[in-house]
mmCIF file of C-alpha atoms in Angstrom:
data_model
loop_
_atom_site.group_PDB
_atom_site.id
_atom_site.type_symbol
_atom_site.label_atom_id
_atom_site.label_comp_id
_atom_site.label_asym_id
_atom_site.label_seq_id
_atom_site.Cartn_x
_atom_site.Cartn_y
_atom_site.Cartn_z
ATOM 1 C CA MET A 176 152.277 77.360 146.307
ATOM 2 C CA SER A 177 152.798 80.469 148.412
ATOM 3 C CA THR A 178 155.151 83.355 147.694
ATOM 4 C CA THR A 179 157.327 85.041 150.290
ATOM 5 C CA LYS A 180 157.509 88.842 150.180
ATOM 6 C CA THR A 181 160.025 90.866 152.157
ATOM 7 C CA PHE A 182 158.918 94.103 153.819
ATOM 8 C CA GLY A 183 161.858 95.904 155.416
ATOM 9 C CA SER A 184 163.296 93.639 158.096
ATOM 10 C CA GLY A 185 160.340 91.248 158.034
ATOM 11 C CA SER A 186 158.778 88.892 155.531
ATOM 12 C CA ARG A 187 155.313 87.593 154.781
ATOM 13 C CA GLU A 188 153.955 84.596 152.923
ATOM 14 C CA ILE A 189 151.342 85.423 150.283
ATOM 15 C CA PRO A 190 148.999 82.690 148.930
ATOM 16 C CA ALA A 191 149.543 81.808 145.296
ATOM 17 C CA ASN A 192 146.006 82.818 144.221
ATOM 18 C CA LYS A 193 146.512 86.310 145.652
ATOM 19 C CA ALA A 194 150.179 86.812 144.838
ATOM 20 C CA SER A 195 149.539 87.261 141.096
ATOM 21 C CA LYS A 196 146.696 89.686 141.812
ATOM 22 C CA TRP A 197 148.339 91.794 144.472
ATOM 23 C CA TYR A 198 151.940 91.622 143.331
ATOM 24 C CA PRO A 199 152.179 90.979 139.574
ATOM 25 C CA THR A 200 155.558 89.867 138.331
ATOM 26 C CA THR A 201 157.484 92.900 137.002
ATOM 27 C CA ASP A 202 161.069 93.532 136.140
ATOM 28 C CA VAL A 203 162.287 96.250 138.501
ATOM 29 C CA SER A 204 165.287 96.969 136.328
ATOM 30 C CA GLN A 205 163.072 98.288 133.505
ATOM 31 C CA PRO A 206 162.228 102.037 133.739
ATOM 32 C CA LYS A 207 158.610 103.074 134.037
ATOM 33 C CA LYS A 208 156.852 104.121 130.884
ATOM 34 C CA ALA A 209 155.817 107.745 130.481
ATOM 35 C CA THR A 210 152.044 108.269 130.507
ATOM 36 C CA THR A 211 150.364 110.532 127.965
ATOM 37 C CA THR A 212 147.272 112.554 128.878
ATOM 38 C CA THR A 213 144.973 114.059 126.275
ATOM 39 C CA VAL A 214 143.510 117.427 127.284
ATOM 40 C CA SER A 215 140.160 118.313 125.679
ATOM 41 C CA LEU A 216 139.354 122.043 125.632
ATOM 42 C CA SER A 217 135.860 123.225 124.748
ATOM 43 C CA VAL A 218 135.290 126.364 122.695
ATOM 44 C CA THR A 219 133.436 128.085 125.539
ATOM 45 C CA TRP A 220 136.311 127.419 127.931
ATOM 46 C CA LEU A 221 138.825 128.805 125.438
ATOM 47 C CA VAL A 222 136.824 132.001 125.043
ATOM 48 C CA MET A 223 136.647 132.539 128.803
ATOM 49 C CA MET A 224 140.344 131.921 129.405
ATOM 50 C CA ASP A 225 143.261 134.176 128.528
ATOM 51 C CA ILE A 226 146.128 132.950 126.430
ATOM 52 C CA GLU A 227 148.443 133.599 129.370
ATOM 53 C CA LYS A 228 146.364 131.309 131.555
ATOM 54 C CA LEU A 229 146.338 128.620 128.894
ATOM 55 C CA GLU A 230 150.109 128.760 128.616
ATOM 56 C CA GLY A 231 150.316 128.683 132.398
ATOM 57 C CA LEU A 232 149.001 125.130 132.274
ATOM 58 C CA GLU A 233 152.443 124.040 131.077
ATOM 59 C CA ALA A 234 153.957 124.982 134.419
ATOM 60 C CA MET A 235 151.325 122.918 136.202
ATOM 61 C CA ARG A 236 152.115 119.817 134.154
ATOM 62 C CA ALA A 237 154.828 117.562 135.557
ATOM 63 C CA PRO A 238 157.593 116.588 133.074
ATOM 64 C CA THR A 239 157.649 113.065 131.725
ATOM 65 C CA TYR A 240 160.204 110.548 132.862
ATOM 66 C CA ASP A 241 162.437 111.115 129.849
ATOM 67 C CA GLY A 242 162.776 114.795 130.783
ATOM 68 C CA THR A 243 160.723 116.200 127.897
ATOM 69 C CA PRO A 244 158.202 118.790 129.172
ATOM 70 C CA TRP A 245 154.630 118.879 127.949
ATOM 71 C CA GLN A 246 154.248 121.151 124.903
ATOM 72 C CA SER A 247 151.127 123.226 124.362
ATOM 73 C CA SER A 248 149.521 122.791 120.947
ATOM 74 C CA ILE A 249 146.650 125.248 121.452
ATOM 75 C CA HIS A 250 148.019 127.828 119.009
ATOM 76 C CA LYS A 251 148.605 125.153 116.393
ATOM 77 C CA ILE A 252 145.119 123.665 116.757
ATOM 78 C CA TRP A 253 143.153 126.895 116.576
ATOM 79 C CA GLY A 254 145.475 128.656 114.116
ATOM 80 C CA PHE A 255 145.428 132.178 115.563
ATOM 81 C CA GLN A 256 148.287 134.482 116.410
ATOM 82 C CA ARG A 257 149.221 135.165 119.991
ATOM 83 C CA THR A 258 147.179 137.963 121.538
ATOM 84 C CA ASN A 259 146.211 138.893 125.067
ATOM 85 C CA LYS A 260 142.627 137.810 124.474
ATOM 86 C CA LEU A 261 140.942 135.419 122.116
ATOM 87 C CA ASP A 262 139.617 137.668 119.354
ATOM 88 C CA PHE A 263 136.980 135.391 117.827
ATOM 89 C CA SER A 264 133.324 135.338 118.798
ATOM 90 C CA ILE A 265 130.736 132.581 118.867
ATOM 91 C CA SER A 266 127.621 133.034 116.769
ATOM 92 C CA GLN A 267 124.471 133.007 118.880
ATOM 93 C CA ALA A 268 120.979 132.109 117.755
ATOM 94 C CA ARG A 269 118.752 135.142 118.220
ATOM 95 C CA LYS A 270 115.004 135.303 117.979
ATOM 96 C CA THR A 271 113.772 137.274 114.995
ATOM 97 C CA GLN A 272 111.770 140.321 116.007
ATOM 98 C CA HIS A 273 108.347 140.431 114.394
ATOM 99 C CA PRO A 274 105.767 143.246 114.579
ATOM 100 C CA ALA A 275 103.489 142.843 117.578
ATOM 101 C CA LYS A 276 100.109 141.356 116.732
ATOM 102 C CA LEU A 277 97.291 143.198 118.499
ATOM 103 C CA ARG A 278 93.932 141.802 119.545
ATOM 104 C CA GLU A 279 91.088 142.039 117.072
ATOM 105 C CA SER A 280 89.129 144.221 119.488
ATOM 106 C CA LEU A 281 91.825 146.917 119.420
ATOM 107 C CA VAL A 282 90.578 149.082 116.570
ATOM 108 C CA PRO A 283 91.376 152.823 116.339
ATOM 109 C CA GLY A 284 88.448 154.772 117.780
ATOM 110 C CA THR A 285 87.689 152.212 120.495
ATOM 111 C CA VAL A 286 87.251 153.411 124.073
ATOM 112 C CA LEU A 287 89.740 151.584 126.321
ATOM 113 C CA ILE A 288 89.977 151.143 130.089
ATOM 114 C CA ILE A 289 93.505 151.475 131.492
ATOM 115 C CA LEU A 290 94.242 148.820 134.126
ATOM 116 C CA ALA A 291 97.647 149.873 135.479
ATOM 117 C CA GLY A 292 99.849 152.888 135.919
ATOM 118 C CA ARG A 293 99.197 156.466 136.857
ATOM 119 C CA PHE A 294 95.872 156.632 134.977
ATOM 120 C CA ARG A 295 94.462 153.227 135.961
ATOM 121 C CA GLY A 296 90.676 153.139 135.805
ATOM 122 C CA LYS A 297 90.512 155.965 133.244
ATOM 123 C CA ARG A 298 88.638 155.617 129.987
ATOM 124 C CA VAL A 299 90.599 156.774 126.948
ATOM 125 C CA VAL A 300 90.226 156.890 123.166
ATOM 126 C CA TYR A 301 92.530 154.650 121.137
ATOM 127 C CA LEU A 302 94.141 156.642 118.310
ATOM 128 C CA LYS A 303 96.598 154.328 116.519
ATOM 129 C CA PRO A 304 99.208 151.565 117.076
ATOM 130 C CA LEU A 305 102.901 152.432 117.173
ATOM 131 C CA GLU A 306 105.833 150.533 115.683
ATOM 132 C CA ASP A 307 106.906 148.751 118.869
ATOM 133 C CA GLY A 308 103.400 147.396 119.536
ATOM 134 C CA VAL A 309 102.182 149.947 122.101
ATOM 135 C CA LEU A 310 98.994 151.971 121.725
ATOM 136 C CA LEU A 311 98.646 155.714 121.281
ATOM 137 C CA VAL A 312 95.733 156.958 123.409
ATOM 138 C CA THR A 313 94.324 160.154 124.858
ATOM 139 C CA GLY A 314 91.530 161.082 127.294
ATOM 140 C CA PRO A 315 90.882 163.599 125.791
ATOM 141 C CA PHE A 316 92.847 165.672 128.267
ATOM 142 C CA LYS A 317 90.058 168.242 128.759
ATOM 143 C CA LEU A 318 87.652 165.519 129.908
ATOM 144 C CA ASN A 319 89.638 163.251 132.238
ATOM 145 C CA GLY A 320 93.195 164.606 132.332
ATOM 146 C CA VAL A 321 94.814 161.821 130.280
ATOM 147 C CA PRO A 322 97.257 163.350 127.764
ATOM 148 C CA ILE A 323 98.488 161.827 124.532
ATOM 149 C CA ARG A 324 100.581 158.919 125.733
ATOM 150 C CA ARG A 325 101.680 155.358 125.009
ATOM 151 C CA VAL A 326 100.036 152.391 126.731
ATOM 152 C CA ASN A 327 100.931 148.707 126.635
ATOM 153 C CA ALA A 328 98.183 146.645 125.006
ATOM 154 C CA ARG A 329 98.302 144.101 127.833
ATOM 155 C CA TYR A 330 97.099 146.638 130.370
ATOM 156 C CA VAL A 331 93.907 147.808 128.677
ATOM 157 C CA ILE A 332 90.372 146.462 128.237
ATOM 158 C CA ALA A 333 88.675 147.188 124.927
ATOM 159 C CA THR A 334 85.046 148.203 125.384
ATOM 160 C CA SER A 335 82.227 147.956 122.867
ATOM 161 C CA THR A 336 82.012 151.772 122.735
ATOM 162 C CA LYS A 337 83.554 153.221 119.581
ATOM 163 C CA ILE A 338 83.721 156.666 118.053
ATOM 164 C CA GLU A 339 84.491 157.699 114.508
ATOM 165 C CA LEU A 340 87.865 159.387 114.569
ATOM 166 C CA PRO A 341 88.044 162.731 112.769
ATOM 167 C CA SER A 342 90.747 163.465 110.233
ATOM 168 C CA LEU A 343 93.839 163.901 112.396
ATOM 169 C CA ASP A 344 97.501 164.182 111.475
ATOM 170 C CA LEU A 345 98.993 161.475 113.716
ATOM 171 C CA VAL A 346 102.172 160.840 111.715
ATOM 172 C CA LYS A 347 104.358 162.888 114.067
ATOM 173 C CA PHE A 348 103.314 160.814 117.081
ATOM 174 C CA ASP A 349 105.956 158.067 117.066
ATOM 175 C CA ASP A 350 108.508 156.683 119.513
ATOM 176 C CA LYS A 351 110.917 159.562 118.834
ATOM 177 C CA TYR A 352 108.195 162.036 119.780
ATOM 178 C CA PHE A 353 108.074 160.619 123.320
ATOM 179 C CA ALA A 354 111.835 160.031 123.706
ATOM 180 C CA LYS A 355 113.605 161.923 126.468
ATOM 181 C CA GLU A 356 116.511 164.217 125.686
ATOM 182 C CA GLU A 357 119.889 162.777 126.640
ATOM 183 C CA SER A 358 121.821 164.781 129.208
ATOM 184 C CA LYS A 359 125.318 165.922 128.133
ATOM 185 C CA LYS A 360 126.412 166.947 131.625
ATOM 186 C CA SER A 361 128.866 165.097 133.829
ATOM 187 C CA GLY A 362 127.747 162.635 136.478
ATOM 188 C CA GLU A 363 128.026 165.067 139.402
ATOM 189 C CA GLU A 364 126.287 167.933 137.604
ATOM 190 C CA GLU A 365 123.558 165.624 136.385
ATOM 191 C CA PHE A 366 122.974 164.332 139.924
ATOM 192 C CA PHE A 367 122.457 167.802 141.429
ATOM 193 C CA ASP A 368 120.370 168.979 138.476
ATOM 194 C CA ALA A 369 118.108 165.936 138.848
ATOM 195 C CA ALA A 370 117.598 166.677 142.547
ATOM 196 C CA LYS A 371 116.808 170.300 141.734
ATOM 197 C CA ALA A 372 114.402 169.345 138.941
ATOM 198 C CA ALA A 373 112.546 166.945 141.243
ATOM 199 C CA SER A 374 111.707 169.780 143.630
ATOM 200 C CA GLU A 375 110.513 172.077 140.837
ATOM 201 C CA LYS A 376 107.202 171.779 139.014
ATOM 202 C CA LYS A 377 107.542 170.253 135.556
ATOM 203 C CA THR A 378 106.193 172.217 132.613
ATOM 204 C CA LEU A 379 104.937 170.704 129.375
ATOM 205 C CA PRO A 380 106.809 171.768 126.217
ATOM 206 C CA GLU A 381 104.937 174.235 124.039
ATOM 207 C CA ASN A 382 104.805 171.941 121.021
ATOM 208 C CA ARG A 383 103.206 169.140 123.032
ATOM 209 C CA SER A 384 100.675 171.507 124.548
ATOM 210 C CA ALA A 385 99.705 172.718 121.070
ATOM 211 C CA ASP A 386 99.445 169.140 119.757
ATOM 212 C CA GLN A 387 97.247 168.151 122.702
ATOM 213 C CA SER A 388 94.908 171.081 122.160
ATOM 214 C CA GLU A 389 94.592 170.259 118.464
ATOM 215 C CA VAL A 390 93.713 166.594 119.115
ATOM 216 C CA ASP A 391 91.294 167.449 121.942
ATOM 217 C CA LYS A 392 89.443 169.975 119.804
ATOM 218 C CA ALA A 393 88.929 167.451 117.003
ATOM 219 C CA LEU A 394 87.830 164.634 119.336
ATOM 220 C CA LEU A 395 85.456 166.766 121.422
ATOM 221 C CA SER A 396 83.579 167.843 118.314
ATOM 222 C CA VAL A 397 82.789 164.165 117.627
ATOM 223 C CA ILE A 398 82.207 163.110 121.251
ATOM 224 C CA LYS A 399 79.582 165.797 121.878
ATOM 225 C CA GLN A 400 77.429 164.367 119.102
ATOM 226 C CA THR A 401 76.784 161.192 121.157
ATOM 227 C CA PRO A 402 74.578 161.608 124.256
ATOM 228 C CA GLN A 403 76.168 160.743 127.616
ATOM 229 C CA LEU A 404 79.525 159.911 125.983
ATOM 230 C CA THR A 405 81.144 162.930 127.636
ATOM 231 C CA SER A 406 80.107 161.818 131.130
ATOM 232 C CA TYR A 407 81.120 158.236 130.260
ATOM 233 C CA LEU A 408 84.682 159.295 129.455
ATOM 234 C CA LYS A 409 84.855 161.494 132.552
ATOM 235 C CA SER A 410 83.873 158.643 134.895
ATOM 236 C CA THR A 411 86.418 156.248 136.398
ATOM 237 C CA PHE A 412 86.012 152.497 136.126
ATOM 238 C CA SER A 413 86.072 150.462 139.343
ATOM 239 C CA LEU A 414 84.754 147.186 140.704
ATOM 240 C CA SER A 415 82.603 146.898 143.816
ATOM 241 C CA LYS A 416 81.847 143.977 146.093
ATOM 242 C CA GLY A 417 79.681 141.440 144.329
ATOM 243 C CA ASP A 418 80.637 142.536 140.794
ATOM 244 C CA ARG A 419 81.368 139.752 138.323
ATOM 245 C CA PRO A 420 83.813 140.969 135.655
ATOM 246 C CA HIS A 421 83.581 137.742 133.634
ATOM 247 C CA LEU A 422 79.835 138.325 133.148
ATOM 248 C CA MET A 423 80.086 142.016 132.247
ATOM 249 C CA LYS A 424 79.682 143.280 128.728
ATOM 250 C CA TRP A 425 82.482 145.682 128.066
#
């Protein structure tokens, strides 16, 4: 049995098997029911948003058919007082910092080859490890021009050549010893002073010059006891065509 539907001034017959599917029987006199939408807010989204923006969502929500506007329950759920920003933080998992583990070949007194940086190719004497995992080395300065400095352990090759370190006071050589002094000048003054300092020749502080001389004197007294060790430290390491580094004995 077909059903007749009226559309404006015209009408149309709808088959019975499609009439119930397309046009279900409803009572037009009954008002439409108000729909309820549940809003799920993640913690990350709440942290990124301001309270003002969260409350602004109420204006974007259309009122229900009974005239009752949508009420925000964010303050009630999270239980914090109204502020301009959310004042709680999320705990983050951080990796625990452990002391750097050096290679077994890195023993104080070992002659190292620097692979990168200003002094790449130079042979230096390894003095001691520092707290942050870097190595304290020196040329000595009188032999190859390498001062007391810090070197990353990844950029050195440990050779089989070792010397017996003399009794040296190396306690003062730490990270604070190499730290730069912070400038207390304003941004503009600091900019012009930096440009002026770049054009001038840098001078080494007197205390560092005295420390370098003391370490060099102690090391040279030991190095001179081994034949050809002085010329070995003065020479620069390099590879030529046909060299096979993986077959070399360092």
